[in-house]
Amino acid sequence: MGLKEGTRAARTAKVAGLVGLVGIGATGCSTEEVMRFGWPVAVTPQAERMRELWTWSVVAALVVGVIVWGLILWSVAFHRKKSEELPRQTAYNLPLELVLIVVPTIIVAVLFYFTAITQNYVTDKSKPADVTVDVIAFQWNWEFQYPGFKAEDTNEAVRTTGASGEVPLLVLPAGKSIRFTLKSTDVIHSFYVPEFHFKRDVFPEPDKNNQDSVFQIDRIDRPGSFVGRCAELCGTYHSMMNFEVRALESADFDKYIKLRQQVNEKTGRTYTAAEALTELNCADWCTPHATTTEPFNTDRTAREASGGSK
């Protein structure tokens, strides 16, 4: 009888494994996509390190889960009530109790170690950055300033300010280290780019409130456009408070920032972000408007209730 039960259990395990493999295959996901567990593709070294921490934490949790589920199913299947006789009673099981203390302690210690290592790497800003950007959040948009670059007509830092009808572009160089300094002019916001796998709250008066308002990335691995969002509920139009990170090749960024410092003869003012990108004409990366998100309509009278007639 025991042999038959063991054979049945092995067959059940094989069927469960086959069902799992079929389920994964039916999704059409590659191994790399499965291992990301739904995370966006990382575009910075810090983001990849956080993705690795997340992946292996989930794998560890699944391994523990499978063991626990297996023990539960094993107990249910093979230790059902078979007689009215009371089972042998035991007060203590020292080896089992030691296992139940030592194993969870080891798991927590290992997770803590790798979490601390990853956190220290992600938050490190000991090295000098190639480019510094001041990020200023306000209800309900963003302003980006480049303190290392002065505009000719105002002698102030080059800046890009978003408006209701225009999504602000945070233009950055790919392949260079970038430092972000965050500040809010009103309530608490949050700077979040999904491909960075990282978000940082943006506080008003961060120095006065002892907030760490600076973080740094080693580089953006490739040119591209990546949507950015406010990830902190900050008021009526919180969900519309988007921006776009535009990563350019290093040489194109140098040309872009040089244009942003110069006066546009057609307008008599320094080049805007859109004008500078148009002047560069560097294919998809130089589109003068956001491609990952769009402005919202602030006219509430133009909206209709869900399911309403047109």
mmCIF file of C-alpha atoms in Angstrom:
data_model
loop_
_atom_site.group_PDB
_atom_site.id
_atom_site.type_symbol
_atom_site.label_atom_id
_atom_site.label_comp_id
_atom_site.label_asym_id
_atom_site.label_seq_id
_atom_site.Cartn_x
_atom_site.Cartn_y
_atom_site.Cartn_z
ATOM 1 C CA MET A 1 0.000 0.000 0.000
ATOM 2 C CA GLY A 2 2.869 2.394 0.822
ATOM 3 C CA LEU A 3 4.512 1.726 -2.561
ATOM 4 C CA LYS A 4 1.299 2.521 -4.391
ATOM 5 C CA GLU A 5 0.859 5.752 -2.443
ATOM 6 C CA GLY A 6 4.478 6.756 -3.208
ATOM 7 C CA THR A 7 3.943 6.060 -6.921
ATOM 8 C CA ARG A 8 0.741 8.095 -6.896
ATOM 9 C CA ALA A 9 2.511 11.016 -5.193
ATOM 10 C CA ALA A 10 5.373 10.939 -7.735
ATOM 11 C CA ARG A 11 2.873 10.893 -10.599
ATOM 12 C CA THR A 12 0.995 13.856 -9.088
ATOM 13 C CA ALA A 13 4.236 15.825 -8.734
ATOM 14 C CA LYS A 14 5.138 15.158 -12.371
ATOM 15 C CA VAL A 15 1.708 16.285 -13.562
ATOM 16 C CA ALA A 16 1.926 19.453 -11.454
ATOM 17 C CA GLY A 17 5.382 20.221 -12.861
ATOM 18 C CA LEU A 18 4.175 19.654 -16.430
ATOM 19 C CA VAL A 19 1.164 21.929 -15.864
ATOM 20 C CA GLY A 20 3.500 24.634 -14.533
ATOM 21 C CA LEU A 21 5.798 24.368 -17.558
ATOM 22 C CA VAL A 22 2.845 24.485 -19.946
ATOM 23 C CA GLY A 23 1.490 27.547 -18.121
ATOM 24 C CA ILE A 24 4.816 29.375 -18.455
ATOM 25 C CA GLY A 25 5.176 28.354 -22.110
ATOM 26 C CA ALA A 26 1.625 29.452 -22.934
ATOM 27 C CA THR A 27 2.385 32.994 -21.833
ATOM 28 C CA GLY A 28 4.882 33.357 -24.684
ATOM 29 C CA CYS A 29 7.428 34.915 -22.290
ATOM 30 C CA SER A 30 11.151 34.373 -22.671
ATOM 31 C CA THR A 31 13.274 33.131 -19.778
ATOM 32 C CA GLU A 32 14.571 36.664 -19.249
ATOM 33 C CA GLU A 33 11.011 38.043 -19.082
ATOM 34 C CA VAL A 34 9.935 35.340 -16.637
ATOM 35 C CA MET A 35 12.913 36.081 -14.376
ATOM 36 C CA ARG A 36 11.991 39.781 -14.301
ATOM 37 C CA PHE A 37 8.586 38.886 -12.785
ATOM 38 C CA GLY A 38 6.891 41.805 -14.544
ATOM 39 C CA TRP A 39 9.555 44.447 -13.872
ATOM 40 C CA PRO A 40 10.408 46.802 -16.755
ATOM 41 C CA VAL A 41 13.729 46.291 -18.545
ATOM 42 C CA ALA A 42 16.408 48.070 -16.499
ATOM 43 C CA VAL A 43 18.334 50.929 -18.122
ATOM 44 C CA THR A 44 20.828 51.666 -15.321
ATOM 45 C CA PRO A 45 23.279 49.444 -13.377
ATOM 46 C CA GLN A 46 21.474 50.345 -10.145
ATOM 47 C CA ALA A 47 18.167 49.241 -11.640
ATOM 48 C CA GLU A 48 19.629 45.902 -12.712
ATOM 49 C CA ARG A 49 21.013 45.270 -9.235
ATOM 50 C CA MET A 50 17.587 45.919 -7.723
ATOM 51 C CA ARG A 51 15.983 43.636 -10.296
ATOM 52 C CA GLU A 52 18.415 40.865 -9.358
ATOM 53 C CA LEU A 53 17.620 41.319 -5.659
ATOM 54 C CA TRP A 54 13.901 41.163 -6.400
ATOM 55 C CA THR A 55 14.231 38.110 -8.668
ATOM 56 C CA TRP A 56 16.235 36.002 -6.251
ATOM 57 C CA SER A 57 14.123 37.086 -3.271
ATOM 58 C CA VAL A 58 11.035 35.859 -5.131
ATOM 59 C CA VAL A 59 12.808 32.620 -6.117
ATOM 60 C CA ALA A 60 13.769 32.034 -2.475
ATOM 61 C CA ALA A 61 10.199 32.740 -1.367
ATOM 62 C CA LEU A 62 8.850 30.321 -3.988
ATOM 63 C CA VAL A 63 11.273 27.592 -2.871
ATOM 64 C CA VAL A 64 10.166 27.996 0.748
ATOM 65 C CA GLY A 65 6.550 28.102 -0.403
ATOM 66 C CA VAL A 66 6.867 24.912 -2.444
ATOM 67 C CA ILE A 67 8.421 23.100 0.535
ATOM 68 C CA VAL A 68 5.641 24.281 2.860
ATOM 69 C CA TRP A 69 2.909 23.450 0.349
ATOM 70 C CA GLY A 70 4.480 20.037 -0.208
ATOM 71 C CA LEU A 71 4.534 19.269 3.515
ATOM 72 C CA ILE A 72 0.908 20.361 3.866
ATOM 73 C CA LEU A 73 -0.257 18.248 0.916
ATOM 74 C CA TRP A 74 1.835 15.304 2.109
ATOM 75 C CA SER A 75 0.226 15.501 5.550
ATOM 76 C CA VAL A 76 -3.251 15.792 4.069
ATOM 77 C CA ALA A 77 -2.739 12.917 1.631
ATOM 78 C CA PHE A 78 -0.893 10.392 3.799
ATOM 79 C CA HIS A 79 -1.783 11.229 7.374
ATOM 80 C CA ARG A 80 -5.536 11.239 7.223
ATOM 81 C CA LYS A 81 -7.510 9.825 10.120
ATOM 82 C CA LYS A 82 -7.459 6.012 9.859
ATOM 83 C CA SER A 83 -8.698 4.899 13.259
ATOM 84 C CA GLU A 84 -10.351 6.095 16.429
ATOM 85 C CA GLU A 85 -7.171 5.428 18.423
ATOM 86 C CA LEU A 86 -5.513 8.584 19.790
ATOM 87 C CA PRO A 87 -2.034 9.084 18.233
ATOM 88 C CA ARG A 88 1.069 8.945 20.391
ATOM 89 C CA GLN A 89 1.497 12.261 22.186
ATOM 90 C CA THR A 90 4.878 14.002 22.387
ATOM 91 C CA ALA A 91 5.665 17.169 24.351
ATOM 92 C CA TYR A 92 8.877 18.214 22.643
ATOM 93 C CA ASN A 93 10.838 17.526 19.484
ATOM 94 C CA LEU A 94 14.165 19.259 20.038
ATOM 95 C CA PRO A 95 15.713 18.572 16.599
ATOM 96 C CA LEU A 96 12.612 19.850 14.799
ATOM 97 C CA GLU A 97 12.379 22.938 17.003
ATOM 98 C CA LEU A 98 16.034 23.747 16.327
ATOM 99 C CA VAL A 99 15.438 23.434 12.596
ATOM 100 C CA LEU A 100 12.414 25.726 12.811
ATOM 101 C CA ILE A 101 14.537 28.357 14.582
ATOM 102 C CA VAL A 102 17.836 28.058 12.703
ATOM 103 C CA VAL A 103 16.526 27.818 9.130
ATOM 104 C CA PRO A 104 14.300 30.956 9.238
ATOM 105 C CA THR A 105 17.128 32.852 10.974
ATOM 106 C CA ILE A 106 19.539 31.916 8.181
ATOM 107 C CA ILE A 107 16.996 32.911 5.513
ATOM 108 C CA VAL A 108 16.394 36.319 7.118
ATOM 109 C CA ALA A 109 20.142 36.913 7.601
ATOM 110 C CA VAL A 110 20.916 36.108 3.960
ATOM 111 C CA LEU A 111 18.096 38.344 2.685
ATOM 112 C CA PHE A 112 19.227 41.134 4.998
ATOM 113 C CA TYR A 113 22.833 40.843 3.773
ATOM 114 C CA PHE A 114 21.979 41.073 0.073
ATOM 115 C CA THR A 115 19.421 43.839 0.714
ATOM 116 C CA ALA A 116 22.003 45.922 2.583
ATOM 117 C CA ILE A 117 24.636 45.368 -0.134
ATOM 118 C CA THR A 118 22.209 46.394 -2.877
ATOM 119 C CA GLN A 119 20.905 49.396 -0.935
ATOM 120 C CA ASN A 120 24.425 50.680 -0.274
ATOM 121 C CA TYR A 121 25.257 50.417 -3.973
ATOM 122 C CA VAL A 122 22.029 52.069 -5.141
ATOM 123 C CA THR A 123 22.276 54.999 -2.725
ATOM 124 C CA ASP A 124 26.040 55.558 -3.122
ATOM 125 C CA LYS A 125 26.997 59.031 -4.321
ATOM 126 C CA SER A 126 30.640 59.173 -3.285
ATOM 127 C CA LYS A 127 31.935 59.515 -6.861
ATOM 128 C CA PRO A 128 31.697 62.849 -8.703
ATOM 129 C CA ALA A 129 28.949 62.936 -11.332
ATOM 130 C CA ASP A 130 29.381 64.017 -14.953
ATOM 131 C CA VAL A 131 26.035 65.853 -14.981
ATOM 132 C CA THR A 132 23.920 67.294 -12.155
ATOM 133 C CA VAL A 133 20.203 67.988 -12.509
ATOM 134 C CA ASP A 134 18.025 69.841 -10.008
ATOM 135 C CA VAL A 135 14.532 68.346 -10.041
ATOM 136 C CA ILE A 136 11.841 70.698 -8.733
ATOM 137 C CA ALA A 137 8.323 69.321 -8.272
ATOM 138 C CA PHE A 138 5.201 71.442 -7.924
ATOM 139 C CA GLN A 139 1.471 70.907 -8.204
ATOM 140 C CA TRP A 140 1.164 69.389 -10.777
ATOM 141 C CA ASN A 141 4.264 69.401 -12.928
ATOM 142 C CA TRP A 142 8.057 69.433 -12.980
ATOM 143 C CA GLU A 143 10.981 71.752 -13.582
ATOM 144 C CA PHE A 144 14.462 70.490 -14.462
ATOM 145 C CA GLN A 145 17.518 72.711 -14.030
ATOM 146 C CA TYR A 146 21.094 72.108 -15.155
ATOM 147 C CA PRO A 147 23.157 74.148 -12.650
ATOM 148 C CA GLY A 148 26.429 73.526 -14.496
ATOM 149 C CA PHE A 149 25.180 75.300 -17.639
ATOM 150 C CA LYS A 150 24.167 78.985 -17.899
ATOM 151 C CA ALA A 151 21.802 80.534 -20.472
ATOM 152 C CA GLU A 152 23.312 83.453 -22.397
ATOM 153 C CA ASP A 153 20.372 85.838 -22.091
ATOM 154 C CA THR A 154 19.621 85.393 -18.384
ATOM 155 C CA ASN A 155 22.914 84.048 -16.998
ATOM 156 C CA GLU A 156 20.796 81.572 -15.034
ATOM 157 C CA ALA A 157 20.851 77.790 -15.102
ATOM 158 C CA VAL A 158 19.375 76.137 -18.193
ATOM 159 C CA ARG A 159 15.922 74.892 -17.258
ATOM 160 C CA THR A 160 12.881 73.082 -18.635
ATOM 161 C CA THR A 161 9.509 73.753 -17.006
ATOM 162 C CA GLY A 162 6.414 71.689 -17.689
ATOM 163 C CA ALA A 163 2.955 73.110 -18.232
ATOM 164 C CA SER A 164 -0.564 71.730 -18.589
ATOM 165 C CA GLY A 165 -0.211 71.649 -22.360
ATOM 166 C CA GLU A 166 3.384 70.398 -22.471
ATOM 167 C CA VAL A 167 5.013 67.368 -20.868
ATOM 168 C CA PRO A 168 8.509 68.397 -19.667
ATOM 169 C CA LEU A 169 11.473 66.536 -21.168
ATOM 170 C CA LEU A 170 14.329 65.613 -18.860
ATOM 171 C CA VAL A 171 17.123 65.310 -21.420
ATOM 172 C CA LEU A 172 20.113 63.307 -20.175
ATOM 173 C CA PRO A 173 23.270 61.793 -21.683
ATOM 174 C CA ALA A 174 23.518 58.023 -22.046
ATOM 175 C CA GLY A 175 26.737 56.514 -20.757
ATOM 176 C CA LYS A 176 27.506 59.230 -18.184
ATOM 177 C CA SER A 177 26.942 59.399 -14.441
ATOM 178 C CA ILE A 178 24.088 61.677 -13.367
ATOM 179 C CA ARG A 179 23.252 63.185 -9.982
ATOM 180 C CA PHE A 180 19.705 64.247 -9.133
ATOM 181 C CA THR A 181 18.910 66.827 -6.459
ATOM 182 C CA LEU A 182 15.225 66.792 -5.530
ATOM 183 C CA LYS A 183 13.035 69.511 -4.058
ATOM 184 C CA SER A 184 9.336 70.361 -3.865
ATOM 185 C CA THR A 185 7.816 73.837 -3.730
ATOM 186 C CA ASP A 186 4.586 72.735 -2.026
ATOM 187 C CA VAL A 187 3.533 69.231 -0.943
ATOM 188 C CA ILE A 188 5.363 65.888 -0.983
ATOM 189 C CA HIS A 189 5.785 64.439 -4.479
ATOM 190 C CA SER A 190 7.778 61.438 -5.683
ATOM 191 C CA PHE A 191 10.274 61.129 -8.556
ATOM 192 C CA TYR A 192 9.739 57.779 -10.277
ATOM 193 C CA VAL A 193 11.006 56.364 -13.573
ATOM 194 C CA PRO A 194 9.910 52.692 -13.905
ATOM 195 C CA GLU A 195 12.991 51.733 -15.945
ATOM 196 C CA PHE A 196 15.178 53.054 -13.092
ATOM 197 C CA HIS A 197 13.447 50.573 -10.716
ATOM 198 C CA PHE A 198 13.694 53.296 -8.103
ATOM 199 C CA LYS A 199 11.647 56.129 -6.692
ATOM 200 C CA ARG A 200 12.539 58.873 -4.268
ATOM 201 C CA ASP A 201 10.125 61.115 -2.375
ATOM 202 C CA VAL A 202 10.469 64.829 -3.142
ATOM 203 C CA PHE A 203 10.049 66.948 -0.006
ATOM 204 C CA PRO A 204 9.674 70.690 0.502
ATOM 205 C CA GLU A 205 12.735 72.157 2.240
ATOM 206 C CA PRO A 206 14.585 68.802 2.368
ATOM 207 C CA ASP A 207 17.670 70.190 4.164
ATOM 208 C CA LYS A 208 15.589 71.756 6.931
ATOM 209 C CA ASN A 209 13.742 68.465 7.399
ATOM 210 C CA ASN A 210 16.896 66.308 7.321
ATOM 211 C CA GLN A 211 15.838 64.479 4.172
ATOM 212 C CA ASP A 212 18.322 62.821 1.822
ATOM 213 C CA SER A 213 17.303 64.586 -1.376
ATOM 214 C CA VAL A 214 20.156 63.417 -3.628
ATOM 215 C CA PHE A 215 20.679 60.208 -5.545
ATOM 216 C CA GLN A 216 22.967 59.191 -8.382
ATOM 217 C CA ILE A 217 23.091 56.694 -11.245
ATOM 218 C CA ASP A 218 26.255 55.408 -12.885
ATOM 219 C CA ARG A 219 24.829 55.742 -16.384
ATOM 220 C CA ILE A 220 21.848 55.184 -18.638
ATOM 221 C CA ASP A 221 22.767 52.150 -20.709
ATOM 222 C CA ARG A 222 21.087 53.104 -23.960
ATOM 223 C CA PRO A 223 19.414 56.041 -25.697
ATOM 224 C CA GLY A 224 15.641 56.094 -25.472
ATOM 225 C CA SER A 225 12.508 57.680 -24.081
ATOM 226 C CA PHE A 226 11.231 56.609 -20.649
ATOM 227 C CA VAL A 227 8.109 57.867 -18.928
ATOM 228 C CA GLY A 228 8.465 59.419 -15.480
ATOM 229 C CA ARG A 229 5.711 59.869 -12.915
ATOM 230 C CA CYS A 230 4.857 61.307 -9.549
ATOM 231 C CA ALA A 231 4.335 58.270 -7.323
ATOM 232 C CA GLU A 232 2.976 60.140 -4.283
ATOM 233 C CA LEU A 233 -0.659 61.221 -4.010
ATOM 234 C CA CYS A 234 -0.244 64.997 -4.197
ATOM 235 C CA GLY A 235 -3.629 66.429 -5.136
ATOM 236 C CA THR A 236 -6.272 66.679 -7.834
ATOM 237 C CA TYR A 237 -4.074 66.110 -10.884
ATOM 238 C CA HIS A 238 -1.585 63.720 -9.285
ATOM 239 C CA SER A 239 -2.219 61.000 -11.880
ATOM 240 C CA MET A 240 -1.441 63.433 -14.696
ATOM 241 C CA MET A 241 1.873 64.655 -13.232
ATOM 242 C CA ASN A 242 4.127 62.939 -15.762
ATOM 243 C CA PHE A 243 7.412 63.779 -17.427
ATOM 244 C CA GLU A 244 9.692 62.030 -19.888
ATOM 245 C CA VAL A 245 13.354 61.090 -19.581
ATOM 246 C CA ARG A 246 15.022 61.490 -22.966
ATOM 247 C CA ALA A 247 18.419 59.772 -23.057
ATOM 248 C CA LEU A 248 20.663 60.947 -25.912
ATOM 249 C CA GLU A 249 24.015 59.767 -27.134
ATOM 250 C CA SER A 250 26.729 61.640 -25.263
ATOM 251 C CA ALA A 251 27.768 63.695 -28.317
ATOM 252 C CA ASP A 252 24.141 64.628 -29.048
ATOM 253 C CA PHE A 253 23.599 65.689 -25.442
ATOM 254 C CA ASP A 254 26.646 67.961 -25.626
ATOM 255 C CA LYS A 255 25.172 69.617 -28.727
ATOM 256 C CA TYR A 256 21.762 69.843 -27.052
ATOM 257 C CA ILE A 257 23.023 71.533 -23.897
ATOM 258 C CA LYS A 258 25.157 73.921 -25.954
ATOM 259 C CA LEU A 259 22.071 74.969 -27.911
ATOM 260 C CA ARG A 260 20.102 75.416 -24.684
ATOM 261 C CA GLN A 261 22.696 77.997 -23.629
ATOM 262 C CA GLN A 262 22.499 79.950 -26.877
ATOM 263 C CA VAL A 263 19.951 82.502 -28.093
ATOM 264 C CA ASN A 264 17.688 81.346 -30.911
ATOM 265 C CA GLU A 265 17.809 84.034 -33.589
ATOM 266 C CA LYS A 266 14.231 83.224 -34.629
ATOM 267 C CA THR A 267 12.753 83.913 -31.195
ATOM 268 C CA GLY A 268 15.335 86.194 -29.572
ATOM 269 C CA ARG A 269 15.435 83.889 -26.531
ATOM 270 C CA THR A 270 17.478 80.862 -25.586
ATOM 271 C CA TYR A 271 16.515 77.603 -27.249
ATOM 272 C CA THR A 272 13.761 75.647 -25.549
ATOM 273 C CA ALA A 273 14.082 71.891 -25.157
ATOM 274 C CA ALA A 274 11.780 71.322 -28.150
ATOM 275 C CA GLU A 275 13.663 73.815 -30.344
ATOM 276 C CA ALA A 276 17.045 72.341 -29.437
ATOM 277 C CA LEU A 277 15.910 68.780 -30.142
ATOM 278 C CA THR A 278 14.422 69.855 -33.480
ATOM 279 C CA GLU A 279 17.703 71.523 -34.383
ATOM 280 C CA LEU A 280 19.654 68.352 -33.579
ATOM 281 C CA ASN A 281 17.524 66.151 -35.842
ATOM 282 C CA CYS A 282 18.833 62.884 -34.341
ATOM 283 C CA ALA A 283 16.022 60.550 -35.396
ATOM 284 C CA ASP A 284 13.595 59.196 -32.798
ATOM 285 C CA TRP A 285 15.583 60.433 -29.811
ATOM 286 C CA CYS A 286 15.172 64.054 -30.911
ATOM 287 C CA THR A 287 11.383 64.190 -31.188
ATOM 288 C CA PRO A 288 10.534 67.665 -29.795
ATOM 289 C CA HIS A 289 7.597 66.421 -27.719
ATOM 290 C CA ALA A 290 7.020 63.539 -25.305
ATOM 291 C CA THR A 291 6.381 60.149 -26.908
ATOM 292 C CA THR A 292 5.688 58.037 -23.805
ATOM 293 C CA THR A 293 2.876 60.161 -22.346
ATOM 294 C CA GLU A 294 0.748 63.138 -23.292
ATOM 295 C CA PRO A 295 -0.647 66.311 -21.671
ATOM 296 C CA PHE A 296 -4.059 66.222 -20.057
ATOM 297 C CA ASN A 297 -7.052 68.390 -20.775
ATOM 298 C CA THR A 298 -7.706 70.738 -17.849
ATOM 299 C CA ASP A 299 -11.121 71.774 -19.178
ATOM 300 C CA ARG A 300 -13.510 69.847 -16.951
ATOM 301 C CA THR A 301 -16.504 70.818 -19.072
ATOM 302 C CA ALA A 302 -15.026 68.806 -21.940
ATOM 303 C CA ARG A 303 -15.314 65.574 -19.984
ATOM 304 C CA GLU A 304 -18.192 63.126 -19.960
ATOM 305 C CA ALA A 305 -19.374 60.596 -17.445
ATOM 306 C CA SER A 306 -18.436 56.979 -18.113
ATOM 307 C CA GLY A 307 -20.950 55.354 -20.456
ATOM 308 C CA GLY A 308 -22.546 58.685 -21.312
ATOM 309 C CA SER A 309 -23.926 59.373 -24.767
ATOM 310 C CA LYS A 310 -21.820 61.365 -27.198
#
